[in-house]
mmCIF file of C-alpha atoms in Angstrom:
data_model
loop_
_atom_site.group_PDB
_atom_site.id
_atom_site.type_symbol
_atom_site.label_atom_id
_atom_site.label_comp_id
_atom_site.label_asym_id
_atom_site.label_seq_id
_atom_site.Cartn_x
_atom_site.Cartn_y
_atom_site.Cartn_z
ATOM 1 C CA UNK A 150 0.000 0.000 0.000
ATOM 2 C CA UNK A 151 0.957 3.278 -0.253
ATOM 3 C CA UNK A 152 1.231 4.436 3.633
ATOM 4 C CA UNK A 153 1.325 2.467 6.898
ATOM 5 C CA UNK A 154 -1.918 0.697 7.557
ATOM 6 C CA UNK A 155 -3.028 0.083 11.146
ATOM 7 C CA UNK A 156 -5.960 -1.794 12.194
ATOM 8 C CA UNK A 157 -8.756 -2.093 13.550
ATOM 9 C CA UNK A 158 -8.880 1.456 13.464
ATOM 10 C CA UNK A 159 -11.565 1.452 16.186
ATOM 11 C CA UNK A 160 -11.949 -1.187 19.325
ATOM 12 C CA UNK A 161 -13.488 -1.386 22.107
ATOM 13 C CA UNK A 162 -12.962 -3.734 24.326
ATOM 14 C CA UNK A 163 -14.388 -4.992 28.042
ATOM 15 C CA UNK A 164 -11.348 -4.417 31.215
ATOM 16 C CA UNK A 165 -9.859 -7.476 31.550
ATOM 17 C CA UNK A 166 -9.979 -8.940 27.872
ATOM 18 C CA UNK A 167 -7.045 -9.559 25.980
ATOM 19 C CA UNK A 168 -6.312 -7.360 22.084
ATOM 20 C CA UNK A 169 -3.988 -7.244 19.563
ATOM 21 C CA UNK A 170 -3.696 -4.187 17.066
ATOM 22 C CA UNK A 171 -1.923 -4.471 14.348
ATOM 23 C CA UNK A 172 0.383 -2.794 11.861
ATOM 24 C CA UNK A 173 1.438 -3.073 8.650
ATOM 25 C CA UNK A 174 4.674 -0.617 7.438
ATOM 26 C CA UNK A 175 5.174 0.809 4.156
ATOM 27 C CA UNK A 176 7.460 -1.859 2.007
ATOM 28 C CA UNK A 177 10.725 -1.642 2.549
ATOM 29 C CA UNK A 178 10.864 0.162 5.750
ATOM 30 C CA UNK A 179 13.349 -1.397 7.707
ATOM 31 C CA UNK A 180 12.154 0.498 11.451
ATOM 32 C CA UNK A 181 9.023 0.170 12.541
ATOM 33 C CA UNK A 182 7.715 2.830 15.804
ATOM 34 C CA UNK A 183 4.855 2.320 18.077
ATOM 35 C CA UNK A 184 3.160 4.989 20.246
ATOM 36 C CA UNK A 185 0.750 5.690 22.219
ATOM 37 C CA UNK A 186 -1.672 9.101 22.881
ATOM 38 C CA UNK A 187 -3.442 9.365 25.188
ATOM 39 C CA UNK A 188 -6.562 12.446 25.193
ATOM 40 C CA UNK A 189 -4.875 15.441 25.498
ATOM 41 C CA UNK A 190 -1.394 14.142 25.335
ATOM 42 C CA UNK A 191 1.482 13.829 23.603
ATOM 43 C CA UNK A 192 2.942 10.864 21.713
ATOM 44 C CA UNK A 193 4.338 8.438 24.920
ATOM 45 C CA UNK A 194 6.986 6.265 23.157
ATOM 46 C CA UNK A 195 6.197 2.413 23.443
ATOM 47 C CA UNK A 196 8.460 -0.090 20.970
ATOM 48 C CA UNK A 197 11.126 0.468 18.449
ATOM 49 C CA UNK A 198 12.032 -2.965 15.853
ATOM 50 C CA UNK A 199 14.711 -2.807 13.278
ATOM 51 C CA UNK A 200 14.079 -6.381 11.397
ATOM 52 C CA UNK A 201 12.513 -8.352 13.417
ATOM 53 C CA UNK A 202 14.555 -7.651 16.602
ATOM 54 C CA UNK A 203 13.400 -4.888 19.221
ATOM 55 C CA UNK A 204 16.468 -2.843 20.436
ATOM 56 C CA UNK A 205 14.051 -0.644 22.420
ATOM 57 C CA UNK A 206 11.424 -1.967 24.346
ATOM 58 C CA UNK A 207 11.844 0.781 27.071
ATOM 59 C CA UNK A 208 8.405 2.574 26.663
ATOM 60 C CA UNK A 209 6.396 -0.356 26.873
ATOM 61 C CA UNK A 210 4.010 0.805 30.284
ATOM 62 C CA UNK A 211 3.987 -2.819 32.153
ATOM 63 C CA UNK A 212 4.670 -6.597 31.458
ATOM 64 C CA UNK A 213 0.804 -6.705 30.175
ATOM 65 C CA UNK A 214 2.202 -4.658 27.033
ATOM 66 C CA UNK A 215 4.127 -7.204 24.402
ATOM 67 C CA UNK A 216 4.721 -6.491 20.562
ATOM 68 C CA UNK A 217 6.253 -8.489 17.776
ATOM 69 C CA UNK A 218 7.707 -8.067 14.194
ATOM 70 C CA UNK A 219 7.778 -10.970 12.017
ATOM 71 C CA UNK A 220 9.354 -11.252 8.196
ATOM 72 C CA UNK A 221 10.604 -7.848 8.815
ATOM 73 C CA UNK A 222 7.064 -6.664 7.626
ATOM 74 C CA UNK A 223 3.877 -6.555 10.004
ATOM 75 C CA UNK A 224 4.182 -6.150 13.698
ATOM 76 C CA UNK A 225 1.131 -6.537 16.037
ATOM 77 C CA UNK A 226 0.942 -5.271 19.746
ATOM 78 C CA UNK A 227 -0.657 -7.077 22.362
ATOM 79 C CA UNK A 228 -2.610 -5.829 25.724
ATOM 80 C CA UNK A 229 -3.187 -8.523 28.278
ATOM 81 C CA UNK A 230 -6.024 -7.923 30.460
ATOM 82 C CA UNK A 231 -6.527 -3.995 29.255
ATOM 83 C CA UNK A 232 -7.021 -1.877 31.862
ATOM 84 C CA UNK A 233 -9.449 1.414 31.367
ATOM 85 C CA UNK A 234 -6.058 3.622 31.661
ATOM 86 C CA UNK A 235 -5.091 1.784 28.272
ATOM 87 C CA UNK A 236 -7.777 3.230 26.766
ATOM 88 C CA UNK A 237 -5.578 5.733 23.674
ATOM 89 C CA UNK A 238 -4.980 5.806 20.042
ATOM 90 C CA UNK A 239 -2.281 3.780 19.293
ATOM 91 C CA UNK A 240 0.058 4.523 16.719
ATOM 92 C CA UNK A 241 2.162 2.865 14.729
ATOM 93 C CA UNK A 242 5.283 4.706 12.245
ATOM 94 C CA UNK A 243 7.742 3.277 9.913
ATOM 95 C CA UNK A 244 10.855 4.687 8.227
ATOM 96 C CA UNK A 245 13.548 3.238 5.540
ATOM 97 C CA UNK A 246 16.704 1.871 6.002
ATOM 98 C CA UNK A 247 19.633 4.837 5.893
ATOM 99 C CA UNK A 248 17.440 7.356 7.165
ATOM 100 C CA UNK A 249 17.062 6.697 10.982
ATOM 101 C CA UNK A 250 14.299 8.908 12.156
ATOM 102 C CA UNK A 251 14.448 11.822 9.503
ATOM 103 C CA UNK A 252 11.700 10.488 7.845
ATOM 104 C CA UNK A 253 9.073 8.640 9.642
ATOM 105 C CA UNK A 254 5.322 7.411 8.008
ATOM 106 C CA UNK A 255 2.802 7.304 10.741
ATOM 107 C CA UNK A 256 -0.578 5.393 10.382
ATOM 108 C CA UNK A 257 -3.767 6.653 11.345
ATOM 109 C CA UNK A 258 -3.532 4.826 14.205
ATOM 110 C CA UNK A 259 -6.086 2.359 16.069
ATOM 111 C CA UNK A 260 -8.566 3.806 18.668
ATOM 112 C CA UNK A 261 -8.502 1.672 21.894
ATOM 113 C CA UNK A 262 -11.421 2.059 24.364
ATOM 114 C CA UNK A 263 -11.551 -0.179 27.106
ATOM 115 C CA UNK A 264 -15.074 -0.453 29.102
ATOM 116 C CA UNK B 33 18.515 12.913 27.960
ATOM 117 C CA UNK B 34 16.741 14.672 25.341
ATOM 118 C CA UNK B 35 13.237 16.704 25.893
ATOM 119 C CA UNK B 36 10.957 19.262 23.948
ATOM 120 C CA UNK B 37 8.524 21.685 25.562
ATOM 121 C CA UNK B 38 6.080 23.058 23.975
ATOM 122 C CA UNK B 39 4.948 26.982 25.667
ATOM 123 C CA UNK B 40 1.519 26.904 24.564
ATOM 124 C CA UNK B 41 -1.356 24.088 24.860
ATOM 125 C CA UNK B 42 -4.170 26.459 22.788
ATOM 126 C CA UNK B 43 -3.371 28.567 20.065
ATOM 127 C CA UNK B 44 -6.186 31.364 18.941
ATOM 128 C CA UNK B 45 -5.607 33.338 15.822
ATOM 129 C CA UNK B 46 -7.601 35.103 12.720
ATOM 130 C CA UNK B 47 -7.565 34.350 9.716
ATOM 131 C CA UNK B 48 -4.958 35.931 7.216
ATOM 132 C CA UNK B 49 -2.922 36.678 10.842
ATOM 133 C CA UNK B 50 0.269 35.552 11.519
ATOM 134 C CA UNK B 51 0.949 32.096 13.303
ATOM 135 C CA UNK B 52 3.616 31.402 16.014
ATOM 136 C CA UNK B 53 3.800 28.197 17.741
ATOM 137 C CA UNK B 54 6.857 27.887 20.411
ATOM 138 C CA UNK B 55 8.887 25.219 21.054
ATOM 139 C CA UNK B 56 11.908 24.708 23.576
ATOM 140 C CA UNK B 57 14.168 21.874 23.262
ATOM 141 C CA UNK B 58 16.539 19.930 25.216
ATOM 142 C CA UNK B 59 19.420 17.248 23.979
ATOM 143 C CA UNK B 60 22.690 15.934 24.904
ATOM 144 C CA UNK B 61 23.326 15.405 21.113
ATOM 145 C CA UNK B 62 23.193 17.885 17.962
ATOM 146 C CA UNK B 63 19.340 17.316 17.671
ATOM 147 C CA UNK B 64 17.128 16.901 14.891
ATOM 148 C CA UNK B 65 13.978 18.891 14.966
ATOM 149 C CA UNK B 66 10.577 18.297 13.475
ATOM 150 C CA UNK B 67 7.236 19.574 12.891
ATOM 151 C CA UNK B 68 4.498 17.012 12.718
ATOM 152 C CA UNK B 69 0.236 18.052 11.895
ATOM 153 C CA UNK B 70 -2.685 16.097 12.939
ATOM 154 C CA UNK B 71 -5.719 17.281 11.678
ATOM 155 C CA UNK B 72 -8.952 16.120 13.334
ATOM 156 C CA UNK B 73 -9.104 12.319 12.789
ATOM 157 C CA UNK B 74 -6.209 11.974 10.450
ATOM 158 C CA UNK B 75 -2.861 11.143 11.030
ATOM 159 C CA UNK B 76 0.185 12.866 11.663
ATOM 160 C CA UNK B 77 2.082 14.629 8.879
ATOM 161 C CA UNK B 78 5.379 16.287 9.041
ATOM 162 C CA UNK B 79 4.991 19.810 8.636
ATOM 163 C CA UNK B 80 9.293 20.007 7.971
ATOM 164 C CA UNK B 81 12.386 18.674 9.392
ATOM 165 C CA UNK B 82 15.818 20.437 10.095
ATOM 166 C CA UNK B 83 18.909 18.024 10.556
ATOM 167 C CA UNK B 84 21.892 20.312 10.450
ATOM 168 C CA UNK B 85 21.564 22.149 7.511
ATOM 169 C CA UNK B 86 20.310 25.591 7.107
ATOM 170 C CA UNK B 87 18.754 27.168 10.097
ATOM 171 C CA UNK B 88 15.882 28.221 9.040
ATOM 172 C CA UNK B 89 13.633 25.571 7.283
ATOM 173 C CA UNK B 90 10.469 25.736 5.347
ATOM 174 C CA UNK B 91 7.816 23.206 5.183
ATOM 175 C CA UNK B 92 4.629 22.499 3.561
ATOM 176 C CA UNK B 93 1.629 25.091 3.314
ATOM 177 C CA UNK B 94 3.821 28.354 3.667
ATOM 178 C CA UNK B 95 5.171 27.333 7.362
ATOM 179 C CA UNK B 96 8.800 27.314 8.236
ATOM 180 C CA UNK B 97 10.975 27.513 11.485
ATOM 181 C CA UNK B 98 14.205 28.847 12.233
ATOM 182 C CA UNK B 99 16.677 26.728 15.122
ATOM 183 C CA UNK B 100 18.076 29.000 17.081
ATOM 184 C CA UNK B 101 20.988 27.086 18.756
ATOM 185 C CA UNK B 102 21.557 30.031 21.560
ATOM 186 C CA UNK B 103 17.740 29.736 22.922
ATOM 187 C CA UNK B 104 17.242 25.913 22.083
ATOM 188 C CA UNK B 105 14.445 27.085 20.113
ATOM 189 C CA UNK B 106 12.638 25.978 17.202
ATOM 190 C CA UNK B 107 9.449 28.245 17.170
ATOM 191 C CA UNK B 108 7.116 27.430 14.079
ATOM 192 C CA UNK B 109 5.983 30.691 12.062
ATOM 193 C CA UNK B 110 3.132 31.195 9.455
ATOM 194 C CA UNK B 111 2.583 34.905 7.873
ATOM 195 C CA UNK B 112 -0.857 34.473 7.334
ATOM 196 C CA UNK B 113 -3.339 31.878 8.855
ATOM 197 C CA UNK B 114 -6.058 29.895 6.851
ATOM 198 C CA UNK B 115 -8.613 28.169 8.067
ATOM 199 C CA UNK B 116 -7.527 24.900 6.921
ATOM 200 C CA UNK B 117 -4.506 25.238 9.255
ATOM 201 C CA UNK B 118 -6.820 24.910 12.472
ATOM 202 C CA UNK B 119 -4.840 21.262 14.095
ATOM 203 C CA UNK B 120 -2.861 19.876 16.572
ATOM 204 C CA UNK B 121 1.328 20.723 15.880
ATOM 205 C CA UNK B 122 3.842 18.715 17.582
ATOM 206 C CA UNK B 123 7.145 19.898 17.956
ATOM 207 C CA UNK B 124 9.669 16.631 17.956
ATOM 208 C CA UNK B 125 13.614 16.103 18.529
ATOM 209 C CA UNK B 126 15.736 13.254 18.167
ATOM 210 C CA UNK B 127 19.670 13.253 18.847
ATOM 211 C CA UNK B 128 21.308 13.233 15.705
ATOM 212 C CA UNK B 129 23.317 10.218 16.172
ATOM 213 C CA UNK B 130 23.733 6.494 15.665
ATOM 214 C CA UNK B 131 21.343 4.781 13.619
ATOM 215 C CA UNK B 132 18.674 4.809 15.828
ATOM 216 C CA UNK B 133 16.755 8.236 16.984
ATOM 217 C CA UNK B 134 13.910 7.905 18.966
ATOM 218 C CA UNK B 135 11.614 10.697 18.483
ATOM 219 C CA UNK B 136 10.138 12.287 21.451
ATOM 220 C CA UNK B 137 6.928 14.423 21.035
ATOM 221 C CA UNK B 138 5.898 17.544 23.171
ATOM 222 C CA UNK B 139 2.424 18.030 24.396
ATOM 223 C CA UNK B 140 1.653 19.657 21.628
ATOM 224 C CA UNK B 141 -0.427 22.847 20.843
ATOM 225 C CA UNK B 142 -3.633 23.204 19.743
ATOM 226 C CA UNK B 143 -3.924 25.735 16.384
ATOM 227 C CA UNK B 144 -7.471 27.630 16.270
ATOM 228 C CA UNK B 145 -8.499 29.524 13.373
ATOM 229 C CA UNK B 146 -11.495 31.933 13.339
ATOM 230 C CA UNK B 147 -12.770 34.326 10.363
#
């Protein structure tokens, strides 16, 4: 496609269930970003993957909070047991190799509501 | 440790007046500094970018910012506001080093346009 693609781009969810959201970079991009905004807020870091490995997993809030990267392509991110304080759009940003962060493609990002 | 702050949470202009948005940075590193949009349910677009070139750097739809090294400032300008520019700006640095640059947002500031 021709930008990142993030879905479902709405979800709501009951406290205590389990969701994945999922994102799929623009081809080729080598880094893939995830964050988080909450209402009002700025962007709160989460997850950083080059490839398939995770060199920064330093913004992820608590143990509940798990992503993954596979072929280098789509990455999904995981919320055990969602809380009503995980309730955010999450958003998800990719950029190509040799360019590090001057150039990042962010999604529309998925709308998490937790009830 | 690297940090942006963002002097304004609301914004209030007319249109065809000018536009400044104010931004404060912080960084261990030679930072790159960014401009990102998000209109009302669509997702975020860099506005412009500087990375150690000239100072002052134009972006899309006639705004541009100047990096003032002395105030660790990069305030965003616009000569004349249209209505289309009512949005959330985020001002955004990242060290310039390594292959890896995490961006971290500020709070960002709320643009509001009225005839």
């Amino acid at each position: 496609g021709a930008g990142v693609s993030q879905s479902p781009s709405n979800k709501v969810t009951e406290k205590g269930k389990d969701v994945e959201l999922r994102c799929d970079p623009i081809s080729g991009h080598t880094a893939l970003y995830w964050y988080r905004q909450s209402l009002g807020q700025g962007l709160e870091f989460l997850i950083y993957f080059q490839g398939n490995s995770a060199p920064d997993k330093s913004g992820l809030p608590s143990d509940r909070f798990s992503a993954e990267r596979t072929g280098g392509s789509v990455s999904t991110l995981t919320i055990q047991r969602t809380q009503q304080e995980d309730s955010a759009v999450y958003l998800c940003a990719s950029s190509p190799p040799d360019r590090g962060l001057n150039e990042a493609f962010f999604g529309q990002g998925t709308r998490l509501t937790v009830v | 440790a690297q940090s942006v702050t963002q002097l304004d949470s609301h914004v209030s202009v007319s249109e065809g007046t000018p536009v400044l948005l104010r931004c404060n940075y912080s960084s261990s590193y030679s930072p790159s500094l960014f401009w990102y949009v998000q209109h009302p349910n669509k997702g975020l677009q860099l506005l412009l970018k500087y990375t150690s070139a000239a100072t002052l750097v134009k972006g899309i739809n006639g705004f541009e910012a100047e990096f003032k090294k002395s105030e660790t400032s990069f305030h965003l300008t616009k000569p004349s506001a249209h209505m289309s520019d009512a949005a959330e700006y985020f001002c955004v640095v990242t060290p310039r080093s390594g292959g890896y640059n995490k961006l971290i947002f500020g709070a960002g500031t709320r643009l509001a346009v009225h005839p």
